[in-house]
PDB file of C-alpha atoms in Angstrom:
ATOM      1  CA  MET A   1     -42.704  37.899 -20.906  1.00 56.00           C
ATOM      2  CA  ILE A   2     -44.795  34.658 -22.144  1.00 57.00           C
ATOM      3  CA  ARG A   3     -44.485  33.702 -25.899  1.00 66.00           C
ATOM      4  CA  ASP A   4     -46.794  31.198 -27.479  1.00 69.00           C
ATOM      5  CA  LEU A   5     -45.084  28.876 -29.794  1.00 67.00           C
ATOM      6  CA  TYR A   6     -47.151  28.067 -33.118  1.00 72.00           C
ATOM      7  CA  ASN A   7     -46.088  25.332 -35.493  1.00 72.00           C
ATOM      8  CA  VAL A   8     -43.221  23.967 -33.409  1.00 68.00           C
ATOM      9  CA  ARG A   9     -42.571  20.379 -33.872  1.00 72.00           C
ATOM     10  CA  SER A  10     -40.189  18.186 -31.542  1.00 68.00           C
ATOM     11  CA  LEU A  11     -37.219  16.612 -33.171  1.00 63.00           C
ATOM     12  CA  PRO A  12     -36.608  12.806 -33.043  1.00 63.00           C
ATOM     13  CA  ALA A  13     -34.364  11.772 -30.242  1.00 64.00           C
ATOM     14  CA  ASP A  14     -31.700  10.156 -32.266  1.00 67.00           C
ATOM     15  CA  ASP A  15     -30.864  13.526 -34.167  1.00 61.00           C
ATOM     16  CA  SER A  16     -31.276  11.908 -37.676  1.00 64.00           C
ATOM     17  CA  PRO A  17     -32.258  13.862 -40.612  1.00 65.00           C
ATOM     18  CA  THR A  18     -35.824  13.611 -41.502  1.00 67.00           C
ATOM     19  CA  PRO A  19     -36.791  12.457 -44.903  1.00 80.00           C
ATOM     20  CA  LEU A  20     -37.774  15.117 -47.523  1.00 83.00           C
ATOM     21  CA  THR A  21     -41.361  15.541 -48.813  1.00 89.00           C
ATOM     22  CA  GLU A  22     -42.151  14.341 -52.203  1.00 91.00           C
ATOM     23  CA  ASP A  23     -42.140  18.035 -53.378  1.00 93.00           C
ATOM     24  CA  GLU A  24     -38.861  18.939 -51.604  1.00 93.00           C
ATOM     25  CA  GLU A  25     -37.317  15.600 -52.986  1.00 93.00           C
ATOM     26  CA  GLN A  26     -38.422  16.926 -56.634  1.00 95.00           C
ATOM     27  CA  ARG A  27     -37.287  20.430 -56.306  1.00 96.00           C
ATOM     28  CA  PHE A  28     -33.861  19.139 -55.003  1.00 95.00           C
ATOM     29  CA  ARG A  29     -33.350  16.801 -58.062  1.00 95.00           C
ATOM     30  CA  ASN A  30     -34.330  19.562 -60.283  1.00 96.00           C
ATOM     31  CA  VAL A  31     -31.659  21.889 -58.739  1.00 97.00           C
ATOM     32  CA  LEU A  32     -29.011  18.898 -58.983  1.00 97.00           C
ATOM     33  CA  PHE A  33     -30.092  18.382 -62.657  1.00 97.00           C
ATOM     34  CA  SER A  34     -29.505  21.905 -63.515  1.00 97.00           C
ATOM     35  CA  GLU A  35     -26.242  22.696 -61.599  1.00 97.00           C
ATOM     36  CA  LEU A  36     -24.721  19.320 -62.037  1.00 97.00           C
ATOM     37  CA  GLY A  37     -25.603  19.427 -65.788  1.00 96.00           C
ATOM     38  CA  ASN A  38     -24.089  22.608 -66.220  1.00 97.00           C
ATOM     39  CA  GLN A  39     -20.916  21.694 -64.526  1.00 97.00           C
ATOM     40  CA  ILE A  40     -20.652  18.343 -66.575  1.00 96.00           C
ATOM     41  CA  ALA A  41     -21.545  20.385 -69.668  1.00 95.00           C
ATOM     42  CA  ASP A  42     -18.524  22.895 -68.910  1.00 95.00           C
ATOM     43  CA  HIS A  43     -15.859  20.248 -67.907  1.00 94.00           C
ATOM     44  CA  GLY A  44     -17.289  17.052 -68.879  1.00 94.00           C
ATOM     45  CA  TRP A  45     -17.300  15.797 -65.068  1.00 95.00           C
ATOM     46  CA  THR A  46     -18.261  16.841 -61.673  1.00 95.00           C
ATOM     47  CA  ARG A  47     -18.234  15.295 -58.203  1.00 95.00           C
ATOM     48  CA  PHE A  48     -20.847  15.666 -55.525  1.00 96.00           C
ATOM     49  CA  PRO A  49     -21.031  14.617 -51.783  1.00 95.00           C
ATOM     50  CA  ALA A  50     -23.173  11.509 -51.054  1.00 94.00           C
ATOM     51  CA  HIS A  51     -22.990  10.636 -47.458  1.00 91.00           C
ATOM     52  CA  THR A  52     -26.287   8.624 -47.390  1.00 90.00           C
ATOM     53  CA  PRO A  53     -27.876   5.891 -49.602  1.00 91.00           C
ATOM     54  CA  GLU A  54     -30.646   8.455 -50.289  1.00 92.00           C
ATOM     55  CA  ASP A  55     -27.849  10.657 -51.717  1.00 93.00           C
ATOM     56  CA  ARG A  56     -26.338   8.136 -53.820  1.00 95.00           C
ATOM     57  CA  ARG A  57     -29.684   7.199 -55.366  1.00 94.00           C
ATOM     58  CA  ARG A  58     -30.689  10.634 -55.877  1.00 94.00           C
ATOM     59  CA  LEU A  59     -27.288  11.237 -58.105  1.00 96.00           C
ATOM     60  CA  ILE A  60     -27.952   8.023 -60.062  1.00 96.00           C
ATOM     61  CA  VAL A  61     -31.547   9.406 -60.816  1.00 96.00           C
ATOM     62  CA  VAL A  62     -30.092  12.504 -61.815  1.00 97.00           C
ATOM     63  CA  GLY A  63     -27.364  10.868 -64.105  1.00 96.00           C
ATOM     64  CA  GLN A  64     -30.176   8.980 -65.624  1.00 96.00           C
ATOM     65  CA  ARG A  65     -32.193  12.252 -66.246  1.00 97.00           C
ATOM     66  CA  LEU A  66     -29.203  13.902 -67.788  1.00 97.00           C
ATOM     67  CA  THR A  67     -28.597  11.115 -70.065  1.00 96.00           C
ATOM     68  CA  GLU A  68     -31.982  10.922 -71.306  1.00 96.00           C
ATOM     69  CA  TYR A  69     -31.921  14.731 -71.801  1.00 96.00           C
ATOM     70  CA  TRP A  70     -28.708  14.771 -73.610  1.00 95.00           C
ATOM     71  CA  GLY A  71     -29.039  11.442 -75.467  1.00 95.00           C
ATOM     72  CA  GLN A  72     -25.379  10.838 -74.228  1.00 94.00           C
ATOM     73  CA  GLN A  73     -24.575   8.283 -71.468  1.00 95.00           C
ATOM     74  CA  VAL A  74     -23.755  10.113 -68.097  1.00 95.00           C
ATOM     75  CA  PHE A  75     -21.865   7.821 -65.899  1.00 95.00           C
ATOM     76  CA  VAL A  76     -22.045   7.737 -62.184  1.00 95.00           C
ATOM     77  CA  HIS A  77     -19.489   6.336 -59.896  1.00 94.00           C
ATOM     78  CA  PRO A  78     -18.439   6.395 -56.378  1.00 94.00           C
ATOM     79  CA  GLU A  79     -15.197   7.941 -55.705  1.00 92.00           C
ATOM     80  CA  ASP A  80     -14.998   7.060 -52.087  1.00 90.00           C
ATOM     81  CA  GLU A  81     -17.443   6.805 -49.302  1.00 89.00           C
ATOM     82  CA  CYS A  82     -18.532  10.352 -49.380  1.00 92.00           C
ATOM     83  CA  ARG A  83     -18.431  11.278 -52.985  1.00 94.00           C
ATOM     84  CA  MET A  84     -19.821  10.400 -56.388  1.00 95.00           C
ATOM     85  CA  ARG A  85     -18.411  11.226 -59.625  1.00 95.00           C
ATOM     86  CA  LEU A  86     -20.809  12.008 -62.844  1.00 95.00           C
ATOM     87  CA  PHE A  87     -18.941  12.138 -65.947  1.00 95.00           C
ATOM     88  CA  LEU A  88     -19.466  11.594 -69.771  1.00 94.00           C
ATOM     89  CA  ALA A  89     -17.419   9.329 -71.780  1.00 86.00           C
ATOM     90  CA  GLY A  90     -13.988  10.319 -72.355  1.00 82.00           C
ATOM     91  CA  ASN A  91     -13.620  11.974 -69.088  1.00 78.00           C
ATOM     92  CA  GLU A  92     -13.105   8.895 -66.777  1.00 72.00           C
ATOM     93  CA  THR A  93     -10.032  10.586 -65.262  1.00 68.00           C
ATOM     94  CA  ALA A  94      -9.894  14.067 -64.081  1.00 57.00           C
TER      95      ALA A  94
END
């Protein structure tokens, strides 16, 4: 049987992830804002994986949005090469 393939794209040769579209990026930041915001509100801190510079920038933007939304500083610091920690003042250590 022969099948026709529609809307099929070839993958890049280097297997690197493709960048998100503006709409996808905005939706992902909104999800992070909600989920990480809830965790910070419950515990005073949270950590999230950040393997690429884009991931780190995204978390910094989410931290800034949370700061504006709450009117209280949300700090964003790297824990190691793979994780970022978001926390409120007084929750520097877990």
